[in-house]
Short mmCIF file of C-alpha atoms and ligand atoms in Angstrom, two decimals:
data_model
loop_
_atom_site.label_atom_id
_atom_site.label_comp_id
_atom_site.label_asym_id
_atom_site.label_seq_id
_atom_site.Cartn_x
_atom_site.Cartn_y
_atom_site.Cartn_z
CA UNK S 28 118.27 135.37 120.06
CA UNK S 29 120.73 132.41 119.84
CA UNK S 30 124.42 133.45 119.96
CA UNK S 31 125.81 131.05 117.34
CA UNK S 32 124.66 128.50 114.79
CA UNK S 33 126.71 125.30 114.55
CA UNK S 34 126.98 124.24 110.91
CA UNK S 35 127.74 120.52 110.68
CA UNK S 36 128.43 118.07 107.87
CA UNK S 37 125.41 115.71 107.73
CA UNK S 38 127.60 112.94 106.27
CA UNK S 39 130.02 112.88 109.20
CA UNK S 40 128.51 114.93 111.99
CA UNK S 41 131.66 117.06 112.06
CA UNK S 42 131.44 120.77 112.85
CA UNK S 43 132.23 122.81 109.75
CA UNK S 44 131.89 126.30 111.19
CA UNK S 45 130.15 128.23 113.93
CA UNK S 46 128.20 131.15 112.48
CA UNK S 47 127.25 134.13 114.58
CA UNK S 48 123.49 134.59 114.84
CA UNK S 49 122.54 138.20 114.28
CA UNK S 50 120.95 139.99 117.19
CA UNK S 51 117.48 141.49 116.90
CA UNK S 52 119.08 144.94 116.72
CA UNK S 53 121.41 143.84 113.91
CA UNK S 54 118.49 142.43 111.93
CA UNK S 55 116.45 145.61 112.41
CA UNK S 56 119.47 147.62 111.24
CA UNK S 57 119.83 145.45 108.12
CA UNK S 58 116.14 145.96 107.33
CA UNK S 59 116.43 149.72 107.83
CA UNK S 60 119.48 149.85 105.57
CA UNK S 61 117.68 147.75 102.95
CA UNK S 62 114.75 150.16 103.12
CA UNK S 63 116.93 153.27 102.92
CA UNK S 64 118.92 151.94 99.95
CA UNK S 65 115.72 151.09 98.09
CA UNK S 66 115.14 154.63 96.75
CA UNK S 67 118.54 154.80 95.07
CA UNK S 68 118.57 151.21 93.81
CA UNK S 69 115.04 151.43 92.40
CA UNK S 70 116.10 154.53 90.45
CA UNK S 71 119.20 152.78 89.06
CA UNK S 72 118.44 152.24 85.40
CA UNK S 73 117.42 148.74 84.34
CA UNK S 74 120.43 148.26 82.08
CA UNK S 75 122.79 148.99 84.99
CA UNK S 76 120.91 146.55 87.25
CA UNK S 77 121.19 144.01 84.45
CA UNK S 78 124.90 144.61 84.08
CA UNK S 79 125.54 144.12 87.80
CA UNK S 80 123.47 140.94 87.89
CA UNK S 81 125.52 139.53 85.01
CA UNK S 82 128.74 140.38 86.87
CA UNK S 83 127.35 138.55 89.92
CA UNK S 84 126.60 135.47 87.81
CA UNK S 85 130.13 135.59 86.38
CA UNK S 86 131.65 135.83 89.87
CA UNK S 87 129.63 132.81 91.03
CA UNK S 88 130.78 130.75 88.07
CA UNK S 89 134.39 131.73 88.78
CA UNK S 90 133.93 130.26 92.29
CA UNK S 91 131.85 127.27 91.20
CA UNK S 92 134.09 124.54 92.61
CA UNK S 93 134.51 126.21 96.01
CA UNK S 94 130.77 126.90 96.26
CA UNK S 95 129.89 123.33 95.31
CA UNK S 96 132.23 121.91 97.95
CA UNK S 97 130.75 124.18 100.64
CA UNK S 98 127.25 123.16 99.53
CA UNK S 99 128.02 119.44 99.67
CA UNK S 100 129.66 119.72 103.07
CA UNK S 101 126.79 121.59 104.69
CA UNK S 102 123.83 120.02 102.85
CA UNK S 103 125.11 116.50 102.18
CA UNK S 104 124.10 116.43 98.52
CA UNK S 105 126.51 114.68 96.12
CA UNK S 106 129.15 116.97 94.63
CA UNK S 107 127.86 116.56 91.08
CA UNK S 108 124.45 117.79 92.28
CA UNK S 109 126.06 120.77 94.01
CA UNK S 110 127.94 121.66 90.83
CA UNK S 111 124.65 121.39 88.96
CA UNK S 112 122.93 123.60 91.51
CA UNK S 113 125.52 126.36 91.04
CA UNK S 114 124.64 126.39 87.35
CA UNK S 115 120.93 126.27 88.19
CA UNK S 116 121.42 129.21 90.59
CA UNK S 117 123.21 131.36 87.99
CA UNK S 118 120.61 130.46 85.36
CA UNK S 119 118.06 132.43 87.40
CA UNK S 120 120.39 135.42 87.64
CA UNK S 121 121.11 135.28 83.89
CA UNK S 122 117.39 135.03 83.09
CA UNK S 123 116.36 138.00 85.26
CA UNK S 124 119.33 140.11 84.21
CA UNK S 125 117.58 140.15 80.84
CA UNK S 126 114.05 140.47 82.20
CA UNK S 127 115.15 143.68 84.01
CA UNK S 128 115.19 145.34 80.59
CA UNK S 129 111.71 144.14 79.63
CA UNK S 130 109.54 145.58 82.40
CA UNK S 131 107.20 147.23 79.91
CA UNK S 132 104.26 149.51 80.67
CA UNK S 133 101.52 150.50 78.24
CA UNK S 134 99.24 153.34 77.22
CA UNK S 135 95.44 153.07 77.31
CA UNK S 136 93.23 154.98 74.84
CA UNK S 137 91.33 157.53 76.92
CA UNK S 138 87.61 158.18 76.54
CA UNK S 139 88.16 161.92 75.92
CA UNK S 140 90.64 163.91 73.74
CA UNK S 141 91.85 165.86 76.77
CA UNK S 142 93.19 162.82 78.64
CA UNK S 143 96.09 160.38 78.32
CA UNK S 144 96.50 157.19 80.38
CA UNK S 145 99.91 155.62 81.00
CA UNK S 146 100.44 152.32 82.86
CA UNK S 147 103.86 151.70 84.44
CA UNK S 148 105.59 149.21 86.79
CA UNK S 149 107.54 149.94 89.94
CA UNK S 150 109.36 147.71 92.45
CA UNK S 151 107.45 146.80 95.61
CA UNK S 152 110.27 147.82 98.01
CA UNK S 153 112.42 145.88 100.50
CA UNK S 154 112.04 142.10 100.15
CA UNK S 155 112.73 139.73 103.06
CA UNK S 156 113.46 136.14 102.07
CA UNK S 157 113.64 132.93 104.10
CA UNK S 158 115.23 130.03 102.28
CA UNK S 159 115.57 126.26 102.87
CA UNK S 160 118.53 123.93 103.22
CA UNK S 161 117.76 121.66 100.29
CA UNK S 162 118.88 124.14 97.59
CA UNK S 163 120.85 126.80 99.47
CA UNK S 164 122.09 128.47 96.29
CA UNK S 165 119.24 128.19 93.79
CA UNK S 166 116.42 128.93 96.23
CA UNK S 167 118.15 132.18 97.15
CA UNK S 168 119.01 133.38 93.61
CA UNK S 169 115.51 132.36 92.42
CA UNK S 170 114.29 135.13 94.73
CA UNK S 171 117.17 137.62 94.77
CA UNK S 172 117.57 137.80 90.99
CA UNK S 173 114.01 138.90 90.12
CA UNK S 174 113.91 141.14 93.19
CA UNK S 175 117.06 143.04 92.23
CA UNK S 176 116.12 143.02 88.55
CA UNK S 177 112.80 144.66 89.44
CA UNK S 178 114.59 147.31 91.51
CA UNK S 179 113.80 145.88 94.95
CA UNK S 180 116.33 145.55 97.74
CA UNK S 181 116.79 142.19 99.43
CA UNK S 182 117.56 140.65 102.85
CA UNK S 183 117.76 136.85 103.15
CA UNK S 184 117.83 134.50 106.13
CA UNK S 185 119.19 131.11 105.02
CA UNK S 186 118.36 127.85 106.79
CA UNK S 187 120.35 127.18 109.95
CA UNK S 188 121.57 123.92 108.42
CA UNK S 189 123.12 125.57 105.36
CA UNK S 190 124.05 129.25 105.83
CA UNK S 191 127.55 129.09 104.37
CA UNK S 192 126.57 128.77 100.70
CA UNK S 193 124.23 131.77 100.91
CA UNK S 194 126.77 133.86 102.81
CA UNK S 195 129.35 133.21 100.08
CA UNK S 196 126.87 134.10 97.34
CA UNK S 197 126.09 137.44 99.00
CA UNK S 198 129.82 138.13 99.40
CA UNK S 199 130.25 137.53 95.66
CA UNK S 200 127.33 139.86 94.90
CA UNK S 201 129.14 142.66 96.72
CA UNK S 202 132.41 141.82 94.94
CA UNK S 203 130.50 142.11 91.65
CA UNK S 204 129.52 145.68 92.57
CA UNK S 205 125.99 145.24 93.91
CA UNK S 206 125.87 147.72 96.82
CA UNK S 207 126.18 146.23 100.31
CA UNK S 208 122.78 147.49 101.52
CA UNK S 209 120.98 146.31 98.37
CA UNK S 210 121.49 142.60 99.08
CA UNK S 211 122.17 141.35 102.61
CA UNK S 212 122.27 138.11 104.58
CA UNK S 213 121.24 137.76 108.22
CA UNK S 214 121.53 134.57 110.24
CA UNK S 215 119.28 133.24 112.96
CA UNK S 216 116.62 130.73 113.88
CA UNK S 217 113.52 130.76 111.73
CA UNK S 218 110.83 131.49 114.29
CA UNK S 219 112.81 134.38 115.78
CA UNK S 220 113.85 136.05 112.53
CA UNK S 221 110.50 135.33 110.88
CA UNK S 222 108.69 137.47 113.43
CA UNK S 223 111.11 140.35 112.94
CA UNK S 224 110.62 140.19 109.18
CA UNK S 225 106.83 139.98 109.26
CA UNK S 226 106.45 142.73 111.87
CA UNK S 227 108.87 145.18 110.24
CA UNK S 228 107.34 148.29 108.68
CA UNK S 229 110.33 148.40 106.28
CA UNK S 230 109.57 145.02 104.67
CA UNK S 231 107.09 145.19 101.79
CA UNK S 232 107.33 141.58 100.71
CA UNK S 233 108.01 138.18 102.28
CA UNK S 234 109.20 135.37 100.02
CA UNK S 235 109.62 131.90 101.46
CA UNK S 236 110.54 128.39 100.38
CA UNK S 237 110.02 125.68 102.94
CA UNK S 238 107.38 123.71 104.76
CA UNK S 239 103.69 124.45 104.39
CA UNK S 240 103.14 124.89 108.16
CA UNK S 241 105.81 127.62 108.30
CA UNK S 242 104.42 129.19 105.16
CA UNK S 243 101.01 129.47 106.82
CA UNK S 244 102.56 131.23 109.82
CA UNK S 245 104.30 133.73 107.56
CA UNK S 246 101.14 134.44 105.57
CA UNK S 247 99.22 134.98 108.82
CA UNK S 248 101.86 137.26 110.33
CA UNK S 249 102.27 139.29 107.12
CA UNK S 250 98.65 140.36 107.35
CA UNK S 251 99.34 142.97 110.06
CA UNK S 252 101.13 145.20 107.52
CA UNK S 253 99.52 143.74 104.33
CA UNK S 254 102.83 142.57 102.92
CA UNK S 255 103.13 140.89 99.53
CA UNK S 256 103.81 137.17 100.00
CA UNK S 257 105.33 134.52 97.73
CA UNK S 258 105.25 130.98 99.06
CA UNK S 259 106.98 127.91 97.59
CA UNK S 260 105.84 125.23 100.03
CA UNK S 261 105.60 121.50 100.39
CA UNK S 262 104.58 118.95 97.79
CA UNK S 263 103.53 115.36 97.43
CA UNK S 264 104.12 114.55 93.79
CA UNK S 265 102.21 111.67 92.24
CA UNK S 266 103.62 109.70 89.32
CA UNK S 267 100.96 108.09 87.11
CA UNK S 268 102.20 105.25 84.89
CA UNK S 269 99.50 104.49 82.34
CA UNK S 270 98.97 101.05 80.79
CA UNK S 271 100.61 102.12 77.52
CA UNK S 272 103.66 103.84 79.12
CA UNK S 273 107.23 103.23 77.99
CA UNK S 274 108.16 101.38 81.20
CA UNK S 275 111.92 101.83 80.83
CA UNK S 276 111.45 105.59 80.40
CA UNK S 277 109.03 105.71 83.33
CA UNK S 278 111.55 103.88 85.54
CA UNK S 279 114.42 106.15 84.46
CA UNK S 280 112.50 109.39 84.96
CA UNK S 281 110.86 108.31 88.22
CA UNK S 282 114.30 107.56 89.67
CA UNK S 283 115.58 110.92 88.40
CA UNK S 284 112.74 112.69 90.17
CA UNK S 285 112.61 110.61 93.35
CA UNK S 286 116.27 110.33 94.33
CA UNK S 287 117.65 113.79 93.46
CA UNK S 288 119.08 115.29 96.69
CA UNK S 289 118.25 112.00 98.48
CA UNK S 290 114.57 112.66 97.82
CA UNK S 291 114.71 116.03 99.58
CA UNK S 292 113.13 118.28 96.99
CA UNK S 293 109.61 119.66 96.99
CA UNK S 294 108.93 118.18 93.55
CA UNK S 295 110.32 114.70 94.15
CA UNK S 296 108.05 111.82 93.21
CA UNK S 297 106.39 110.96 96.50
CA UNK S 298 104.05 108.13 95.34
CA UNK S 299 103.76 106.08 92.17
CA UNK S 300 100.35 105.04 90.79
CA UNK S 301 100.87 102.24 88.26
CA UNK S 302 98.19 100.69 86.07
CA UNK S 303 97.52 97.24 87.54
CA UNK S 304 98.35 95.50 84.23
CA UNK S 305 102.02 96.57 84.30
CA UNK S 306 102.80 96.97 88.02
CA UNK S 307 104.85 93.75 88.28
CA UNK S 308 107.12 94.67 85.33
CA UNK S 309 107.42 98.27 86.50
CA UNK S 310 108.23 97.34 90.12
CA UNK S 311 110.78 94.73 89.07
CA UNK S 312 112.63 97.07 86.68
CA UNK S 313 112.48 99.98 89.12
CA UNK S 314 113.81 97.95 92.06
CA UNK S 315 116.65 96.55 89.95
CA UNK S 316 117.86 100.08 89.14
CA UNK S 317 117.31 101.47 92.66
CA UNK S 318 119.51 98.74 94.13
CA UNK S 319 122.39 100.08 92.00
CA UNK S 320 122.30 103.56 93.60
CA UNK S 321 125.48 104.31 95.57
CA UNK S 322 124.99 105.74 99.05
CA UNK S 323 127.79 107.71 100.69
CA UNK S 324 129.49 110.97 101.54
CA UNK S 325 128.68 113.50 98.83
CA UNK S 326 132.37 114.39 98.47
CA UNK S 327 133.24 110.82 97.47
CA UNK S 328 133.36 110.16 93.72
CA UNK S 329 130.38 108.16 92.50
CA UNK S 330 128.05 108.92 95.42
CA UNK S 331 124.46 109.21 94.21
CA UNK S 332 122.60 109.30 97.53
CA UNK S 333 123.94 111.36 100.40
CA UNK S 334 122.68 111.61 103.98
CA UNK S 335 119.41 113.26 104.91
CA UNK S 336 119.83 116.73 106.36
CA UNK S 337 119.25 116.11 110.05
CA UNK S 338 117.70 113.93 112.77
CA UNK S 339 114.28 115.58 112.37
CA UNK S 340 114.17 114.62 108.69
CA UNK S 341 115.52 111.15 109.44
CA UNK S 342 112.90 110.45 112.12
CA UNK S 343 110.08 111.57 109.80
CA UNK S 344 111.25 109.24 107.03
CA UNK S 345 111.72 106.21 109.32
CA UNK S 346 108.33 106.85 110.93
CA UNK S 347 106.60 106.86 107.53
CA UNK S 348 108.31 103.62 106.42
CA UNK S 349 107.50 101.82 109.67
CA UNK S 350 103.90 103.04 109.49
CA UNK S 351 103.55 101.72 105.94
CA UNK S 352 105.02 98.34 106.83
CA UNK S 353 102.75 98.06 109.87
CA UNK S 354 99.77 98.63 107.56
CA UNK S 355 100.80 96.00 105.01
CA UNK S 356 103.40 97.53 102.70
CA UNK S 357 105.95 95.14 101.17
CA UNK S 358 109.64 96.20 101.11
CA UNK S 359 111.18 95.48 97.69
CA UNK S 360 114.58 96.98 98.57
CA UNK S 361 116.28 99.28 101.08
CA UNK S 362 114.74 99.98 104.48
CA UNK S 363 118.31 100.15 105.79
CA UNK S 364 119.89 103.00 107.75
CA UNK S 365 123.37 104.07 108.75
CA UNK S 366 122.77 106.56 111.55
CA UNK S 367 124.69 107.78 114.57
CA UNK S 368 122.75 110.23 116.71
CA UNK S 369 125.83 111.03 118.82
CA UNK S 370 127.84 111.96 115.74
CA UNK S 371 124.90 113.50 113.92
CA UNK S 372 124.81 111.63 110.66
CA UNK S 373 121.78 109.91 109.15
CA UNK S 374 121.93 107.83 105.98
CA UNK S 375 118.69 106.36 104.62
CA UNK S 376 119.15 103.73 101.90
CA UNK S 377 116.88 104.08 98.84
CA UNK S 378 113.76 102.10 99.54
CA UNK S 379 110.90 100.86 97.34
CA UNK S 380 107.59 99.86 98.94
CA UNK S 381 104.79 97.94 97.20
CA UNK S 382 101.15 97.15 98.09
CA UNK S 383 100.81 100.66 99.54
CA UNK S 384 97.40 102.08 100.38
CA UNK S 385 95.77 105.43 101.16
CA UNK S 386 95.72 104.76 104.91
CA UNK S 387 99.49 105.03 105.17
CA UNK S 388 101.16 108.32 106.27
CA UNK S 389 103.52 108.11 103.29
CA UNK S 390 100.60 108.57 100.91
CA UNK S 391 99.46 111.80 102.60
CA UNK S 392 102.50 113.48 104.24
CA UNK S 393 105.52 114.87 102.37
CA UNK S 394 108.34 112.33 102.84
CA UNK S 395 111.44 114.33 101.91
CA UNK S 396 113.58 111.20 101.73
CA UNK S 397 114.64 108.37 99.37
CA UNK S 398 111.51 106.29 99.82
CA UNK S 399 109.22 105.34 96.93
CA UNK S 400 105.81 103.79 97.57
CA UNK S 401 103.99 102.04 94.71
CA UNK S 402 100.24 101.60 94.48
CA UNK S 403 97.99 100.59 91.58
CA UNK S 404 94.91 101.87 89.74
CA UNK S 405 92.49 100.48 87.12
CA UNK S 406 90.88 103.55 85.52
CA UNK S 407 92.53 106.93 84.79
CA UNK S 408 89.78 108.76 86.69
CA UNK S 409 90.69 106.74 89.81
CA UNK S 410 94.36 107.72 89.38
CA UNK S 411 93.43 111.40 89.03
CA UNK S 412 91.27 111.27 92.15
CA UNK S 413 94.08 109.70 94.17
CA UNK S 414 96.61 112.20 92.76
CA UNK S 415 94.41 115.20 93.62
CA UNK S 416 93.45 113.87 97.08
CA UNK S 417 96.23 115.52 99.16
CA UNK S 418 96.34 119.20 100.20
CA UNK S 419 99.35 119.65 97.88
CA UNK S 420 99.41 120.80 94.26
CA UNK S 421 103.03 121.44 93.34
CA UNK S 422 104.35 118.83 90.86
CA UNK S 423 102.84 115.75 89.21
CA UNK S 424 104.22 113.39 86.57
CA UNK S 425 102.68 110.95 84.14
CA UNK S 426 103.92 108.49 81.55
CA UNK S 427 101.90 107.68 78.49
CA UNK S 428 102.37 107.77 74.73
CA UNK S 429 98.68 108.29 74.02
CA UNK S 430 97.84 111.96 73.38
CA UNK S 431 94.25 111.56 74.59
CA UNK S 432 95.49 110.16 77.92
CA UNK S 433 98.09 112.93 78.15
CA UNK S 434 95.66 115.76 77.49
CA UNK S 435 93.12 114.25 79.92
CA UNK S 436 95.69 113.99 82.70
CA UNK S 437 97.16 117.45 82.01
CA UNK S 438 93.70 119.01 82.21
CA UNK S 439 92.51 117.10 85.30
CA UNK S 440 95.59 117.14 87.56
CA UNK S 441 95.56 120.11 89.99
CA UNK S 442 99.28 120.82 90.04
CA UNK S 443 101.38 123.83 89.04
CA UNK S 444 104.14 121.78 87.42
CA UNK S 445 103.45 118.68 85.33
CA UNK S 446 106.03 116.39 83.73
CA UNK S 447 104.75 114.29 80.80
CA UNK S 448 107.36 111.57 80.21
CA UNK S 449 109.72 113.98 82.01
CA UNK S 450 110.96 113.64 85.62
CA UNK S 451 113.09 116.81 85.60
CA UNK S 452 110.88 119.78 84.66
CA UNK S 453 112.68 122.52 86.59
CA UNK S 454 114.11 125.42 84.58
CA UNK S 455 114.72 129.12 85.19
CA UNK S 456 112.70 130.03 82.10
CA UNK S 457 109.54 128.29 83.37
CA UNK S 458 107.13 129.46 86.12
CA UNK S 459 107.79 127.16 89.12
CA UNK S 460 105.12 127.02 91.78
CA UNK S 461 102.15 125.21 93.24
CA UNK S 462 98.41 125.22 93.76
CA UNK S 463 96.42 124.62 96.95
CA UNK S 464 98.68 124.31 100.03
CA UNK S 465 101.83 124.12 97.91
CA UNK S 466 102.09 127.85 97.70
CA UNK S 467 101.34 131.27 96.29
CA UNK S 468 103.03 132.79 93.26
CA UNK S 469 105.54 131.59 90.68
CA UNK S 470 109.35 131.72 90.51
CA UNK S 471 111.13 131.62 87.16
CA UNK S 472 109.90 132.55 83.71
CA UNK S 473 108.31 135.84 82.77
CA UNK S 474 105.83 135.26 85.60
CA UNK S 475 108.57 135.16 88.25
CA UNK S 476 109.31 138.89 88.30
CA UNK S 477 105.66 139.96 88.61
CA UNK S 478 105.53 139.37 92.42
CA UNK S 479 108.24 142.02 92.82
CA UNK S 480 106.36 144.73 90.92
CA UNK S 481 103.51 147.09 91.62
CA UNK S 482 101.39 148.39 88.74
CA UNK S 483 100.34 152.06 88.65
CA UNK S 484 98.66 154.23 86.08
CA UNK S 485 98.85 157.93 85.34
CA UNK S 486 95.81 159.82 84.06
CA UNK S 487 96.77 163.14 82.49
CA UNK S 488 93.89 165.56 82.07
CA UNK S 489 93.28 169.02 80.61
CA UNK S 490 95.43 168.46 77.52
CA UNK S 491 93.15 170.36 75.10
CA UNK S 492 91.50 172.92 77.42
N1 NAI L 511 109.28 123.27 99.56
C1 NAI L 511 110.51 122.95 99.82
O1 NAI L 511 111.39 122.95 98.94
C2 NAI L 511 110.88 122.55 101.20
C3 NAI L 511 109.99 121.81 101.96
N2 NAI L 511 110.34 121.43 103.22
C4 NAI L 511 109.41 120.60 103.99
O2 NAI L 511 109.47 120.97 105.37
C5 NAI L 511 109.83 119.83 106.15
C6 NAI L 511 110.62 120.25 107.35
O3 NAI L 511 111.86 120.82 106.90
P1 NAI L 511 112.39 122.08 107.65
O4 NAI L 511 113.79 122.35 107.30
O5 NAI L 511 112.03 121.96 109.09
O6 NAI L 511 111.51 123.22 106.95
P2 NAI L 511 111.21 124.64 107.55
O7 NAI L 511 110.12 125.17 106.72
O8 NAI L 511 111.05 124.58 109.00
O9 NAI L 511 112.59 125.46 107.26
C7 NAI L 511 112.77 126.17 106.07
C8 NAI L 511 113.20 127.58 106.46
O10 NAI L 511 112.20 128.16 107.28
C9 NAI L 511 112.77 128.71 108.46
N3 NAI L 511 111.78 128.63 109.53
C10 NAI L 511 111.51 127.58 110.35
N4 NAI L 511 110.52 127.89 111.20
C11 NAI L 511 110.15 129.18 110.91
C12 NAI L 511 109.19 130.10 111.44
N5 NAI L 511 108.37 129.75 112.44
N6 NAI L 511 109.11 131.35 110.90
C13 NAI L 511 109.92 131.70 109.88
N7 NAI L 511 110.85 130.88 109.33
C14 NAI L 511 110.97 129.65 109.85
C15 NAI L 511 114.00 127.89 108.69
O11 NAI L 511 114.92 128.61 109.47
C16 NAI L 511 114.49 127.67 107.27
O12 NAI L 511 115.23 128.81 106.86
C17 NAI L 511 110.61 118.96 105.19
O13 NAI L 511 110.64 117.63 105.61
C18 NAI L 511 109.81 119.14 103.92
O14 NAI L 511 108.67 118.33 104.00
C19 NAI L 511 111.51 121.82 103.80
C20 NAI L 511 112.42 122.56 103.05
C21 NAI L 511 112.20 122.92 101.68
O1 LIG L 512 112.36 123.52 96.55
C1 LIG L 512 112.75 122.59 95.86
O2 LIG L 512 112.76 121.42 96.17
C2 LIG L 512 113.27 123.01 94.52
O3 LIG L 512 112.50 124.10 94.07
C3 LIG L 512 113.18 121.91 93.52
S1 LIG L 512 113.96 122.36 92.05
O4 LIG L 512 113.59 123.75 91.69
O5 LIG L 512 115.41 122.28 92.30
O6 LIG L 512 113.49 121.39 91.07
#
């Protein structure tokens, strides 16, 4: 196991903090403690669990500015986005603090007078979570909140790039009164910790947000002990702009989706399919607005696009852009970089590509950067076929004011999240998640607590004997 994890600022390359990586023994101990504390926590009444979750949310809000600064420094996202993410993170805790009190069972009419049937819910057990760097607060609370609300205990391994935000959140949970062994953080490198989690007899559920390849490994390795799995994986969101779309709205909402977190979200617009009759107007208006986006250090006032997270992400983005250009794509703006491998910072300027085709990597592989390729279509069926052609099925967006077009697209797009004239669909009260290779399960909404619950039924006999 690695001894320490160097946490650096992706905007400057500067070392923020060295974090000790937990040893295998320390991780096993955390899992054992999480398992042993499960019995008591799962028997804590739902209203008490709810009360403690609300205290945790309050504590986080009291430390909002500090948390946002930590998040911007380690992830690179602009400060206003980090402040927004703190609110997004607590919105999941607030939502599940209430859902804890609504875990209803039911009775079933028996087929004889001497029997009664009662259905009830119980928490699955110790949950092990692995979270990504792009939303180090919200991706953790989106898992921890329903887990704790359901009565599960929780151990999380944050991404090596951004452990500090998660560590602070867990510290605040303990300050709020959630017992130390009920929610824990361990640090380490994914492949090493992942194996410990999936092989542990104490862990009853794995929940993961990250790349599809890693998700597949975790699903495979969870089979040995038949663990529950929840997977929020990669995406490749299409944006369909129909001939009758409000172009100004489509431009505004496509930018909102594409450039949030420098394009490093799993539901970012990854390709735009524009009806051929309006592509010139759309591309011109879009490019004009994209050129206005301010690139810089997320701590600087006014920054809208920060650096990408690391060299691996940078190289993937540059490779996709160069591939597209080599296959005929036209650059309408951007395709500029401010990178220094020695210092470890990698800025990618927002880029719009036109005349893109299906043979380009960028139309098939998740970009995770501020690059927007535009292609065209003639018929809606063609747009749907292109949209559904990747292995992903997380988010899709379309712009039209015609209800027949809207209903057709909603019913024919194979995606778990669809924005109709809306580029920002995420909300704690809605079930976030994907189809196909974008994942298993939902997070948020009434659906989001189900993955943390088992269902059992009691059949009582001999009542009138
Ligand atoms: N769905 C989403 O929101 C996310 C999608 N991604 C996609 O993944 C691509 C690569 O980004 P990465 O940071 O490398 O994602 P990643 O999936 O490798 O990392 C995410 C988390 O998984 C852990 N991890 C890595 N390898 C693991 C393994 N073998 N077993 C268990 N855990 C492991 C990491 O430590 C981190 O905590 C991105 O460009 C993007 O396409 C990445 C992060 C979030
Ligand atoms: O994983 C992600 O990229 C996030 O789930 C996107 S969102 O929930 O912040 O929209």
